Amino acid sequence: MKTLLIALSALTITAAQAATIEQIDAATNAMDLKQLASYAAEQTADYNNAYANYRLSIMAGITGQKDQAEQALDLAQSTLEQLTAAQPQADHLALLSSVYGMQIGNNPVKGALYGPKSNKAMARAAELEPANPRVTLVKAIIAYNTPAVFGGSKQSAIELSSKAIELYAQPCQQICWGHAEAYTWRGLAKQELGDKAGAIADWTKATEVEPSYGWAKFLLTQQQSYSQNR
């Protein structure tokens, strides 16, 4: 009985300490790599843990921590594959599709392996929840990052981001990340197509949706610096 009580107590503590999506996003917005790594190291093997590793991989890659980025991405992939094998859910599948896409971005040789897997995961996610904004956002990200010869399109990225933004107007209670990110990706696509004013407007809107959103703030500062130095 004593052993059982200790085990239950440990589980309770772990659950209480497990990072929330909001905490993971806050660490990401603050570019707090150490805090993200701490969240990613939690042994919960759930969606939040996969999401923490996903964000850690992106942040570590940006800051030049290649080994850490690759390890975090592999952990996110492994966790999401286990989750989707046990019980397919749209959010799990959409994030897994994005992870596969990142694997290809890190090593294009893996495209033959992960390309079909990414497409399959996304198709299943859209089938389960066609009105899920994160599903549509990941579609937009994939459209933006995929070369045109392989079906990518900056215009499609704009259209999908716009659809995702509309879907984010729906009430959300559990997994709610991505609203500001949708504006940011749309702005990036507009910038690529020469619409700088539209890009700035979207990045500004992203900071209105999420005042602490560091990526949009960085893009706005970068654009301002570029304009001043012309």
mmCIF file of C-alpha atoms in Angstrom:
data_model
loop_
_atom_site.group_PDB
_atom_site.id
_atom_site.type_symbol
_atom_site.label_atom_id
_atom_site.label_comp_id
_atom_site.label_asym_id
_atom_site.label_seq_id
_atom_site.Cartn_x
_atom_site.Cartn_y
_atom_site.Cartn_z
ATOM 1 C CA MET A 1 0.000 0.000 0.000
ATOM 2 C CA LYS A 2 2.823 2.394 0.895
ATOM 3 C CA THR A 3 4.507 1.738 -2.479
ATOM 4 C CA LEU A 4 1.243 2.397 -4.291
ATOM 5 C CA LEU A 5 0.736 5.686 -2.462
ATOM 6 C CA ILE A 6 4.258 6.807 -3.329
ATOM 7 C CA ALA A 7 3.696 5.940 -6.994
ATOM 8 C CA LEU A 8 0.379 7.796 -7.086
ATOM 9 C CA SER A 9 1.981 10.783 -5.393
ATOM 10 C CA ALA A 10 4.753 10.832 -7.999
ATOM 11 C CA LEU A 11 2.209 10.719 -10.816
ATOM 12 C CA THR A 12 0.288 13.601 -9.263
ATOM 13 C CA ILE A 13 3.426 15.701 -8.984
ATOM 14 C CA THR A 14 4.399 14.927 -12.604
ATOM 15 C CA ALA A 15 0.951 15.901 -13.848
ATOM 16 C CA ALA A 16 1.038 19.122 -11.872
ATOM 17 C CA GLN A 17 4.463 20.041 -13.216
ATOM 18 C CA ALA A 18 3.805 19.106 -16.852
ATOM 19 C CA ALA A 19 4.085 22.121 -19.139
ATOM 20 C CA THR A 20 0.954 23.545 -20.719
ATOM 21 C CA ILE A 21 0.692 24.719 -24.323
ATOM 22 C CA GLU A 22 0.533 28.285 -23.007
ATOM 23 C CA GLN A 23 3.765 27.857 -21.045
ATOM 24 C CA ILE A 24 5.524 26.344 -24.044
ATOM 25 C CA ASP A 25 4.364 29.213 -26.247
ATOM 26 C CA ALA A 26 5.496 31.759 -23.645
ATOM 27 C CA ALA A 27 8.982 30.234 -23.559
ATOM 28 C CA THR A 28 9.061 30.203 -27.360
ATOM 29 C CA ASN A 29 7.983 33.844 -27.603
ATOM 30 C CA ALA A 30 10.675 34.805 -25.113
ATOM 31 C CA MET A 31 13.228 32.728 -27.068
ATOM 32 C CA ASP A 32 14.031 31.001 -23.769
ATOM 33 C CA LEU A 33 15.890 27.942 -25.042
ATOM 34 C CA LYS A 34 16.734 26.724 -21.550
ATOM 35 C CA GLN A 35 13.093 26.748 -20.436
ATOM 36 C CA LEU A 36 11.954 25.052 -23.633
ATOM 37 C CA ALA A 37 14.559 22.338 -23.129
ATOM 38 C CA SER A 38 13.259 21.847 -19.587
ATOM 39 C CA TYR A 39 9.690 21.425 -20.838
ATOM 40 C CA ALA A 40 10.810 19.082 -23.609
ATOM 41 C CA ALA A 41 12.691 16.912 -21.113
ATOM 42 C CA GLU A 42 9.523 16.110 -19.153
ATOM 43 C CA GLN A 43 8.815 12.395 -19.386
ATOM 44 C CA THR A 44 5.116 12.684 -20.194
ATOM 45 C CA ALA A 45 5.052 11.223 -23.733
ATOM 46 C CA ASP A 46 1.927 13.202 -24.601
ATOM 47 C CA TYR A 47 0.988 15.876 -27.134
ATOM 48 C CA ASN A 48 2.309 18.713 -24.975
ATOM 49 C CA ASN A 49 5.689 17.004 -24.716
ATOM 50 C CA ALA A 50 5.797 16.511 -28.486
ATOM 51 C CA TYR A 51 4.832 20.154 -28.978
ATOM 52 C CA ALA A 52 7.590 21.269 -26.590
ATOM 53 C CA ASN A 53 10.143 19.267 -28.569
ATOM 54 C CA TYR A 54 8.743 20.662 -31.830
ATOM 55 C CA ARG A 55 9.205 24.232 -30.610
ATOM 56 C CA LEU A 56 12.592 23.393 -29.115
ATOM 57 C CA SER A 57 13.731 22.002 -32.461
ATOM 58 C CA ILE A 58 12.763 25.208 -34.245
ATOM 59 C CA MET A 59 14.372 27.449 -31.637
ATOM 60 C CA ALA A 60 17.541 25.366 -31.392
ATOM 61 C CA GLY A 61 17.840 25.428 -35.178
ATOM 62 C CA ILE A 62 17.487 29.209 -35.268
ATOM 63 C CA THR A 63 20.211 29.613 -32.647
ATOM 64 C CA GLY A 64 22.586 27.206 -34.374
ATOM 65 C CA GLN A 65 22.211 24.271 -31.977
ATOM 66 C CA LYS A 66 21.962 21.694 -34.764
ATOM 67 C CA ASP A 67 22.388 18.523 -32.688
ATOM 68 C CA GLN A 68 19.816 19.672 -30.142
ATOM 69 C CA ALA A 69 17.415 20.636 -32.926
ATOM 70 C CA GLU A 70 17.680 17.240 -34.595
ATOM 71 C CA GLN A 71 17.318 15.343 -31.332
ATOM 72 C CA ALA A 72 14.240 17.336 -30.311
ATOM 73 C CA LEU A 73 12.637 16.814 -33.712
ATOM 74 C CA ASP A 74 13.257 13.066 -33.545
ATOM 75 C CA LEU A 75 11.676 12.951 -30.075
ATOM 76 C CA ALA A 76 8.640 14.918 -31.261
ATOM 77 C CA GLN A 77 8.257 12.544 -34.192
ATOM 78 C CA SER A 78 8.558 9.423 -32.045
ATOM 79 C CA THR A 79 5.985 10.660 -29.521
ATOM 80 C CA LEU A 80 3.500 11.748 -32.172
ATOM 81 C CA GLU A 81 3.846 8.486 -34.087
ATOM 82 C CA GLN A 82 3.059 6.566 -30.912
ATOM 83 C CA LEU A 83 0.067 8.795 -30.146
ATOM 84 C CA THR A 84 -1.402 8.569 -33.648
ATOM 85 C CA ALA A 85 -0.879 4.805 -33.778
ATOM 86 C CA ALA A 86 -2.797 4.403 -30.517
ATOM 87 C CA GLN A 87 -5.633 6.842 -31.314
ATOM 88 C CA PRO A 88 -5.533 9.134 -34.381
ATOM 89 C CA GLN A 89 -6.467 12.742 -33.573
ATOM 90 C CA ALA A 90 -6.412 15.708 -35.935
ATOM 91 C CA ASP A 91 -4.057 17.885 -33.882
ATOM 92 C CA HIS A 92 -1.620 15.017 -33.378
ATOM 93 C CA LEU A 93 -1.615 14.170 -37.071
ATOM 94 C CA ALA A 94 -1.251 17.790 -38.185
ATOM 95 C CA LEU A 95 1.755 18.359 -35.934
ATOM 96 C CA LEU A 96 3.245 15.062 -37.105
ATOM 97 C CA SER A 97 2.820 16.181 -40.706
ATOM 98 C CA SER A 98 4.699 19.386 -39.881
ATOM 99 C CA VAL A 99 7.456 17.409 -38.148
ATOM 100 C CA TYR A 100 7.891 15.233 -41.230
ATOM 101 C CA GLY A 101 8.123 18.400 -43.300
ATOM 102 C CA MET A 102 10.850 19.736 -41.006
ATOM 103 C CA GLN A 103 12.757 16.474 -41.346
ATOM 104 C CA ILE A 104 12.744 17.005 -45.107
ATOM 105 C CA GLY A 105 13.852 20.614 -44.657
ATOM 106 C CA ASN A 106 16.778 19.479 -42.534
ATOM 107 C CA ASN A 107 17.751 16.789 -45.028
ATOM 108 C CA PRO A 108 16.096 16.896 -48.492
ATOM 109 C CA VAL A 109 17.300 13.348 -49.169
ATOM 110 C CA LYS A 110 14.618 12.227 -46.700
ATOM 111 C CA GLY A 111 11.903 13.634 -48.970
ATOM 112 C CA ALA A 112 11.159 10.262 -50.556
ATOM 113 C CA LEU A 113 10.542 8.778 -47.109
ATOM 114 C CA TYR A 114 8.831 11.599 -45.259
ATOM 115 C CA GLY A 115 6.992 13.336 -48.099
ATOM 116 C CA PRO A 116 4.346 10.605 -48.470
ATOM 117 C CA LYS A 117 4.122 10.256 -44.692
ATOM 118 C CA SER A 118 3.516 13.980 -44.294
ATOM 119 C CA ASN A 119 0.818 13.948 -46.965
ATOM 120 C CA LYS A 120 -0.871 10.898 -45.446
ATOM 121 C CA ALA A 121 -0.877 12.386 -41.936
ATOM 122 C CA MET A 122 -2.293 15.683 -43.219
ATOM 123 C CA ALA A 123 -4.987 13.975 -45.282
ATOM 124 C CA ARG A 124 -6.108 11.983 -42.236
ATOM 125 C CA ALA A 125 -6.063 15.098 -40.018
ATOM 126 C CA ALA A 126 -8.234 17.006 -42.512
ATOM 127 C CA GLU A 127 -10.592 14.054 -42.737
ATOM 128 C CA LEU A 128 -11.014 13.936 -38.959
ATOM 129 C CA GLU A 129 -11.397 17.699 -38.385
ATOM 130 C CA PRO A 130 -11.677 19.746 -41.592
ATOM 131 C CA ALA A 131 -12.465 22.896 -39.582
ATOM 132 C CA ASN A 132 -9.448 22.600 -37.254
ATOM 133 C CA PRO A 133 -7.431 25.833 -37.671
ATOM 134 C CA ARG A 134 -4.088 24.176 -36.872
ATOM 135 C CA VAL A 135 -4.672 21.593 -39.599
ATOM 136 C CA THR A 136 -5.178 24.395 -42.106
ATOM 137 C CA LEU A 137 -2.229 26.363 -40.713
ATOM 138 C CA VAL A 138 0.113 23.401 -41.163
ATOM 139 C CA LYS A 139 -1.175 23.057 -44.728
ATOM 140 C CA ALA A 140 -0.214 26.705 -45.262
ATOM 141 C CA ILE A 141 3.250 26.168 -43.786
ATOM 142 C CA ILE A 142 3.818 23.155 -46.014
ATOM 143 C CA ALA A 143 2.623 25.083 -49.083
ATOM 144 C CA TYR A 144 5.039 27.903 -48.222
ATOM 145 C CA ASN A 145 8.061 25.682 -47.648
ATOM 146 C CA THR A 146 7.530 23.190 -50.493
ATOM 147 C CA PRO A 147 9.310 24.088 -53.766
ATOM 148 C CA ALA A 148 6.946 24.940 -56.628
ATOM 149 C CA VAL A 149 8.181 21.945 -58.648
ATOM 150 C CA PHE A 150 6.842 19.705 -55.882
ATOM 151 C CA GLY A 151 3.491 21.472 -55.574
ATOM 152 C CA GLY A 152 4.313 24.304 -53.206
ATOM 153 C CA SER A 153 2.845 27.754 -53.722
ATOM 154 C CA LYS A 154 3.168 31.070 -51.911
ATOM 155 C CA GLN A 155 -0.309 32.033 -53.158
ATOM 156 C CA SER A 156 -1.735 28.819 -51.725
ATOM 157 C CA ALA A 157 0.046 29.622 -48.452
ATOM 158 C CA ILE A 158 -1.749 32.984 -48.370
ATOM 159 C CA GLU A 159 -5.132 31.407 -49.087
ATOM 160 C CA LEU A 160 -4.679 28.642 -46.523
ATOM 161 C CA SER A 161 -3.403 31.055 -43.869
ATOM 162 C CA SER A 162 -6.441 33.260 -44.481
ATOM 163 C CA LYS A 163 -8.716 30.256 -44.043
ATOM 164 C CA ALA A 164 -6.902 29.299 -40.839
ATOM 165 C CA ILE A 165 -7.323 32.842 -39.500
ATOM 166 C CA GLU A 166 -11.068 32.585 -40.098
ATOM 167 C CA LEU A 167 -11.165 29.245 -38.280
ATOM 168 C CA TYR A 168 -9.268 30.669 -35.293
ATOM 169 C CA ALA A 169 -12.327 32.836 -34.618
ATOM 170 C CA GLN A 170 -13.981 29.702 -33.226
ATOM 171 C CA PRO A 171 -13.879 29.201 -29.427
ATOM 172 C CA CYS A 172 -10.908 27.124 -28.259
ATOM 173 C CA GLN A 173 -10.400 25.449 -24.907
ATOM 174 C CA GLN A 174 -7.578 22.912 -25.124
ATOM 175 C CA ILE A 175 -5.035 22.974 -27.955
ATOM 176 C CA CYS A 176 -5.094 26.603 -29.074
ATOM 177 C CA TRP A 177 -1.713 27.560 -30.527
ATOM 178 C CA GLY A 178 -1.143 29.140 -33.922
ATOM 179 C CA HIS A 179 -3.414 32.175 -34.307
ATOM 180 C CA ALA A 180 -0.623 34.765 -34.405
ATOM 181 C CA GLU A 181 1.505 32.329 -36.361
ATOM 182 C CA ALA A 182 -1.105 32.179 -39.125
ATOM 183 C CA TYR A 183 -0.790 35.942 -39.645
ATOM 184 C CA THR A 184 2.994 35.643 -39.620
ATOM 185 C CA TRP A 185 3.138 32.947 -42.298
ATOM 186 C CA ARG A 186 0.642 34.861 -44.422
ATOM 187 C CA GLY A 187 2.839 37.921 -44.097
ATOM 188 C CA LEU A 188 5.894 35.940 -45.162
ATOM 189 C CA ALA A 189 4.078 34.640 -48.232
ATOM 190 C CA LYS A 190 2.918 38.161 -49.115
ATOM 191 C CA GLN A 191 6.471 39.421 -48.751
ATOM 192 C CA GLU A 192 7.702 36.714 -51.126
ATOM 193 C CA LEU A 193 5.130 37.851 -53.684
ATOM 194 C CA GLY A 194 6.183 41.495 -53.363
ATOM 195 C CA ASP A 195 3.391 42.749 -51.098
ATOM 196 C CA LYS A 196 5.525 44.373 -48.387
ATOM 197 C CA ALA A 197 2.697 46.543 -47.067
ATOM 198 C CA GLY A 198 0.493 43.469 -46.697
ATOM 199 C CA ALA A 199 3.294 41.606 -44.931
ATOM 200 C CA ILE A 200 3.822 44.419 -42.427
ATOM 201 C CA ALA A 201 0.073 44.619 -41.797
ATOM 202 C CA ASP A 202 -0.073 40.887 -41.070
ATOM 203 C CA TRP A 203 2.935 40.913 -38.767
ATOM 204 C CA THR A 204 1.462 43.875 -36.929
ATOM 205 C CA LYS A 205 -1.805 41.984 -36.553
ATOM 206 C CA ALA A 206 0.123 38.998 -35.197
ATOM 207 C CA THR A 207 1.516 41.167 -32.393
ATOM 208 C CA GLU A 208 -1.996 42.414 -31.644
ATOM 209 C CA VAL A 209 -3.270 38.850 -31.342
ATOM 210 C CA GLU A 210 -0.279 37.844 -29.215
ATOM 211 C CA PRO A 211 1.614 40.881 -27.829
ATOM 212 C CA SER A 212 4.575 38.750 -26.742
ATOM 213 C CA TYR A 213 4.966 37.018 -30.104
ATOM 214 C CA GLY A 214 8.678 37.403 -30.692
ATOM 215 C CA TRP A 215 8.885 36.165 -34.285
ATOM 216 C CA ALA A 216 6.494 38.787 -35.672
ATOM 217 C CA LYS A 217 8.234 41.492 -33.641
ATOM 218 C CA PHE A 218 11.572 40.419 -35.105
ATOM 219 C CA LEU A 219 10.211 40.516 -38.658
ATOM 220 C CA LEU A 220 8.784 43.998 -38.114
ATOM 221 C CA THR A 221 12.077 45.250 -36.665
ATOM 222 C CA GLN A 222 13.986 43.674 -39.545
ATOM 223 C CA GLN A 223 11.706 45.316 -42.090
ATOM 224 C CA GLN A 224 11.997 48.692 -40.357
ATOM 225 C CA SER A 225 15.786 48.437 -40.307
ATOM 226 C CA TYR A 226 15.837 47.530 -43.994
ATOM 227 C CA SER A 227 13.644 50.505 -44.888
ATOM 228 C CA GLN A 228 15.820 52.935 -42.912
ATOM 229 C CA ASN A 229 19.027 51.707 -44.531
ATOM 230 C CA ARG A 230 17.816 51.972 -48.113
#
